[in-house]
Structures are given as structure tokens and as C-alpha cells.
Coordinates of C-alpha atoms in Angstrom, one line a residue:
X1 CA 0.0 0.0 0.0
X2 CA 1.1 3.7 -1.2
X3 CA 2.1 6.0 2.3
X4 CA -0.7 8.6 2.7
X5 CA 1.0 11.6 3.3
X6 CA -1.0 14.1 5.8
X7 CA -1.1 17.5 7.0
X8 CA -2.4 18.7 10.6
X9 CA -4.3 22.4 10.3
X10 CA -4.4 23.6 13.6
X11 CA -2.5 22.5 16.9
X12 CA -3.9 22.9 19.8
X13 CA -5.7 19.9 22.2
X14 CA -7.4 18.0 19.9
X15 CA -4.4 17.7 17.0
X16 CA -3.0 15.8 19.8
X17 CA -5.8 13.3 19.2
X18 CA -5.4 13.3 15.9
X19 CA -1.7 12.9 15.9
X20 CA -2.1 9.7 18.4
X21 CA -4.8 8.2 15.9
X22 CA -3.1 8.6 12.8
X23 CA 0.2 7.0 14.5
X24 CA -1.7 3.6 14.3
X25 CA -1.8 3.4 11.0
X26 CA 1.9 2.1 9.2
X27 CA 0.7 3.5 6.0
X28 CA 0.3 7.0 7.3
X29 CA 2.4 9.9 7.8
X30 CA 2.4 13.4 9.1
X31 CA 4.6 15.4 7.1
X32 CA 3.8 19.0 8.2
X33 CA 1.7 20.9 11.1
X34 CA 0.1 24.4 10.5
X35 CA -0.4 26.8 13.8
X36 CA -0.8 30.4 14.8
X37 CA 0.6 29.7 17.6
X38 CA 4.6 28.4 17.4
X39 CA 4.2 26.7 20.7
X40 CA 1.9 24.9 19.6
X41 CA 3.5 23.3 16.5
X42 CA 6.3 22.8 18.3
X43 CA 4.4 20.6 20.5
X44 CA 2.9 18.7 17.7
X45 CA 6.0 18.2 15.9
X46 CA 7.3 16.5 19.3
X47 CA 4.2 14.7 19.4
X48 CA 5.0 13.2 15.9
X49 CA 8.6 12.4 16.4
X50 CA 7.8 10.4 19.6
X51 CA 4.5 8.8 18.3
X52 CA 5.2 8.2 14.4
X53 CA 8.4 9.0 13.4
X54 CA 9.0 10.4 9.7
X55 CA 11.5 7.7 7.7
X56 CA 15.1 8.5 7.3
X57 CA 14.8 11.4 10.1
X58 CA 12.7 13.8 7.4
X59 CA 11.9 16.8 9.0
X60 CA 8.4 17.6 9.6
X61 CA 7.3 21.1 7.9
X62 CA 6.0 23.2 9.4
X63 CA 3.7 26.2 8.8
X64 CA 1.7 29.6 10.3
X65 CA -0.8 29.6 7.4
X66 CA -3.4 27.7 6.3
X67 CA -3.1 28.8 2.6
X68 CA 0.6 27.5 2.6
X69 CA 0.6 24.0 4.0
X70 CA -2.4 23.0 1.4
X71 CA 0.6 23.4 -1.2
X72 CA 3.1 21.7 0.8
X73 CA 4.3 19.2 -2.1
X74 CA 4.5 16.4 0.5
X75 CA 0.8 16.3 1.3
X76 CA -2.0 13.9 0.1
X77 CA -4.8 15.2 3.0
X78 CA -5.0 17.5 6.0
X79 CA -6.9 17.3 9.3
X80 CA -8.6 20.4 10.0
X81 CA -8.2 20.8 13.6
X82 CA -8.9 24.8 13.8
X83 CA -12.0 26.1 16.3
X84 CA -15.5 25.3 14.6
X85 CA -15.8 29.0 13.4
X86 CA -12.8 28.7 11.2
X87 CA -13.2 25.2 9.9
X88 CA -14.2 26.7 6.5
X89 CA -10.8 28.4 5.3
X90 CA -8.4 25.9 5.7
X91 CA -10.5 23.1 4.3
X92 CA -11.7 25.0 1.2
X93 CA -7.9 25.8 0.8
X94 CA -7.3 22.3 0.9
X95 CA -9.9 21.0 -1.2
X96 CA -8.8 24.1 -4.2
X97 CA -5.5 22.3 -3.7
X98 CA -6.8 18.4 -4.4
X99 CA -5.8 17.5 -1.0
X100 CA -8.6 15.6 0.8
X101 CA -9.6 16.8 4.3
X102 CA -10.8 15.4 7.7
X103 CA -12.5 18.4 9.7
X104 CA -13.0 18.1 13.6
X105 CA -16.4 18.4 14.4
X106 CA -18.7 20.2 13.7
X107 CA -18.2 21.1 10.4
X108 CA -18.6 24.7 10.5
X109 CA -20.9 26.8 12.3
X110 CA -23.6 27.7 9.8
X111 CA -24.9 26.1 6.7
X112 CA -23.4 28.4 4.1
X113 CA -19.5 27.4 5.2
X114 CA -20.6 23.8 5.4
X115 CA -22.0 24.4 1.3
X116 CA -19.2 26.2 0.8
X117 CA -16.6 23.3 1.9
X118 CA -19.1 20.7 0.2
X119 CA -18.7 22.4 -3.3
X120 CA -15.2 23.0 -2.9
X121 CA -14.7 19.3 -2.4
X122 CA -17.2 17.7 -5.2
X123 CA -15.3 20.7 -7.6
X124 CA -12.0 19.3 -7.5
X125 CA -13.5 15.6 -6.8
X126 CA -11.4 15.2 -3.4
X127 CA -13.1 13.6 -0.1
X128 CA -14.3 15.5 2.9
X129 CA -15.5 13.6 6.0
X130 CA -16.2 15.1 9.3
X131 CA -15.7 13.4 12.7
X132 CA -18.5 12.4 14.6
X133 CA -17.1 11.2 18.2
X134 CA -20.4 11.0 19.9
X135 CA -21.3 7.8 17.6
X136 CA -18.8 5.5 18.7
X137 CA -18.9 6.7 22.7
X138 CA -20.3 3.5 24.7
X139 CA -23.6 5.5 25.7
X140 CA -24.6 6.1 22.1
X141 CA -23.6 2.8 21.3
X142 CA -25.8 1.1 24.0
X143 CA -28.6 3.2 23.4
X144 CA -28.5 2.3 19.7
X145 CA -28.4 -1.3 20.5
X146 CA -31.0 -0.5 22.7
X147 CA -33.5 1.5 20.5
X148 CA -32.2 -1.6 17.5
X149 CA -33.8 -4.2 19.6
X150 CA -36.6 -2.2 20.5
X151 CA -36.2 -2.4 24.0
X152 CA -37.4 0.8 24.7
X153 CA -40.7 0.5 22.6
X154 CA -41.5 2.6 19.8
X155 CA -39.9 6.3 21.1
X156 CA -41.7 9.0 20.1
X157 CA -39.1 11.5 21.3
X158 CA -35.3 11.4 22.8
X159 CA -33.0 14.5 24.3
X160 CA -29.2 14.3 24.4
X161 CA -27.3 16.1 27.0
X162 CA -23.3 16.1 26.7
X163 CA -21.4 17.1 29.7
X164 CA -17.9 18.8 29.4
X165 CA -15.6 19.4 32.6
X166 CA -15.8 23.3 32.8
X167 CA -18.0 23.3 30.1
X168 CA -20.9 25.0 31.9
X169 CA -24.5 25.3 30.4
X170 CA -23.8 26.0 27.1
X171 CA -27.0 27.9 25.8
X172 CA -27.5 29.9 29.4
X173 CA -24.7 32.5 28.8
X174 CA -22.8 31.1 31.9
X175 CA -20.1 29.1 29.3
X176 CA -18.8 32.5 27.8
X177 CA -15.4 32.0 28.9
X178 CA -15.4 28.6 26.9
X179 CA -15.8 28.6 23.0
X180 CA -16.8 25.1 23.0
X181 CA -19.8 25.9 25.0
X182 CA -21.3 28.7 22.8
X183 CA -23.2 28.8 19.7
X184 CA -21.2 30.7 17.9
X185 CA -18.0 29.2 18.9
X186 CA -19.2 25.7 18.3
X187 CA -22.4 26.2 15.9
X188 CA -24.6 25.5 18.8

């Protein structure tokens, strides 16, 4: 199998998770990081070396704009890894480039950025695939199982509450110190 070569967009906690994931795979490497914040990359870069090291020592790039790495030559995909509000850029970038992209969750905080990346993909025929972590957690796994072998009966309605340490209520204006907990941080 061909290496698939990948690109992280944004470093901060949850390229971490990414980085981990992608280290499981033999036929996968992370060639460059992207991040504001130099810190940050540096972080990841150390993240890479220790997890999945790059063959022959290679040197993983690294860059502070989005519109760069998507032209790194080295690059098959990218994660987009950015805050919600800012998913858009970076994988529109990416899919003008023919790279294919993996966003974080959610895709983008309104419908016309998440048309916007949908069109930018199908245009240049590339794959875009947003991560859904809430489907594989062991709660929405039993309750699917659950609601599968109609344990529960026919269910005419069904709530969801997710629970974040320091997360706060999202929706009650106590959460504004916390982007994740706001809708227009995290599109609601």
C-alpha cells in the first residue's frame, strides 16, 4: 500500500488526538503541522517524532498559514483541527488544492460554510469527512443497541445532554469564557 501523506491544520488539544490516531496506521504519515501559535507546533511536531516517526529522520514542515501547507508538495490530506468558526478556510484551501480533508467536528458553524466546503470538495472531486465522536462513545452505542432491539418500545421523542468538565450550560450564557460551550463558537 502507497504511504498517505497528511497534514495537521491547527495544533492545539485536539491535534494531539489526531496525531495519536493517525500514528496507528503504518501507511500514514504526518509530514507538516500548520499553527498560529509556534508553541503549539512545536508541541505537535514533538508529538510526531515520539508517536510516528518520519522515515530516514525527514523533517516535519511546518507552517503559520493555512493557505501555505495546502501546497506543501509532500501532502496527500489534512486534518482540520482549527475552532469550529474557522473550519471553512483551511478546508476549502485544501480542497482548491486536491488534497482531501478530515474536519473536527462540527463542520462549520452555519450552513453556508458547510455548502461552501461541500462544493469546494465535489469541484476538484477530493473527499471530505467530518468526525462524529459522539457515535462511537459506549452511551450512544448502547442506546443504539437498545433503541435496535426495540427495547425501549416505539420512542416517540429522545433528548441528548453532553457534559464537558468546565464546560458549563452552554446555551444559558454562563459558558462565555469557553468557545466550545457557545453557539457561535461551536455552531450551537
Amino acid at each position: 500500500m502507497e504511504t498517505v501523506k497528511i497534514g495537521i491544520i491547527g495544533c492545539g488539544e485536539f491535534s494531539a488526538f489526531h496525531i495519536r490516531a493517525l500514528s496507528q496506521f503504518p501507511d500514514v504519515r504526518i509530514t507538516a503541522v500548520c499553527s498560529r501559535n509556534s508553541a503549539n507546533s512545536q508541541k505537535s511536531v514533538q508529538l510526531i517524532q515520539e508517536s510516528c516517526p518520519p522515515p530516514d529522520d525527514e523533517p516535519v514542515a511546518v507552517y503559520t498559514d493555512y493557505a501555505d501547507i495546502v501546497h506543501h508538495p509532500n501532502l496527500d490530506a489534512v486534518t482540520v483541527c482549527t475552532p469550529p468558526p474557522v473550519h471553512a478556510g483551511p478546508a476549502i484551501a485544501a480542497a482548491n488544492a486536491g488534497k482531501h480533508v478530515f474536519c473536527e467536528g462540527p463542520m462549520a458553524v452555519d450552513l453556508g460554510q458547510c455548502d461552501a466546503m461541500i462544493a469546494a470538495a465535489r469541484s476538484k472531486q477530493i473527499r471530505i469527512t467530518v468526525q462524529h465522536t459522539n457515535r462511537f462513545n459506549r452511551n450512544a452505542r448502547m442506546a443504539k443497541k437498545a433503541l435496535s432491539e426495540g427495547l425501549l418500545g416505539k420512542v416517540l421523542m429522545a433528548k441528548m445532554d453532553f457534559f464537558a468538565p468546565g464546560a458549563g450550560d452552554a446555551y444559558s450564557g454562563l459558558a462565555t469564557h469557553n468557545w466550545r460551550a457557545t453557539w457561535k463558537g461551536s455552531g450551537g
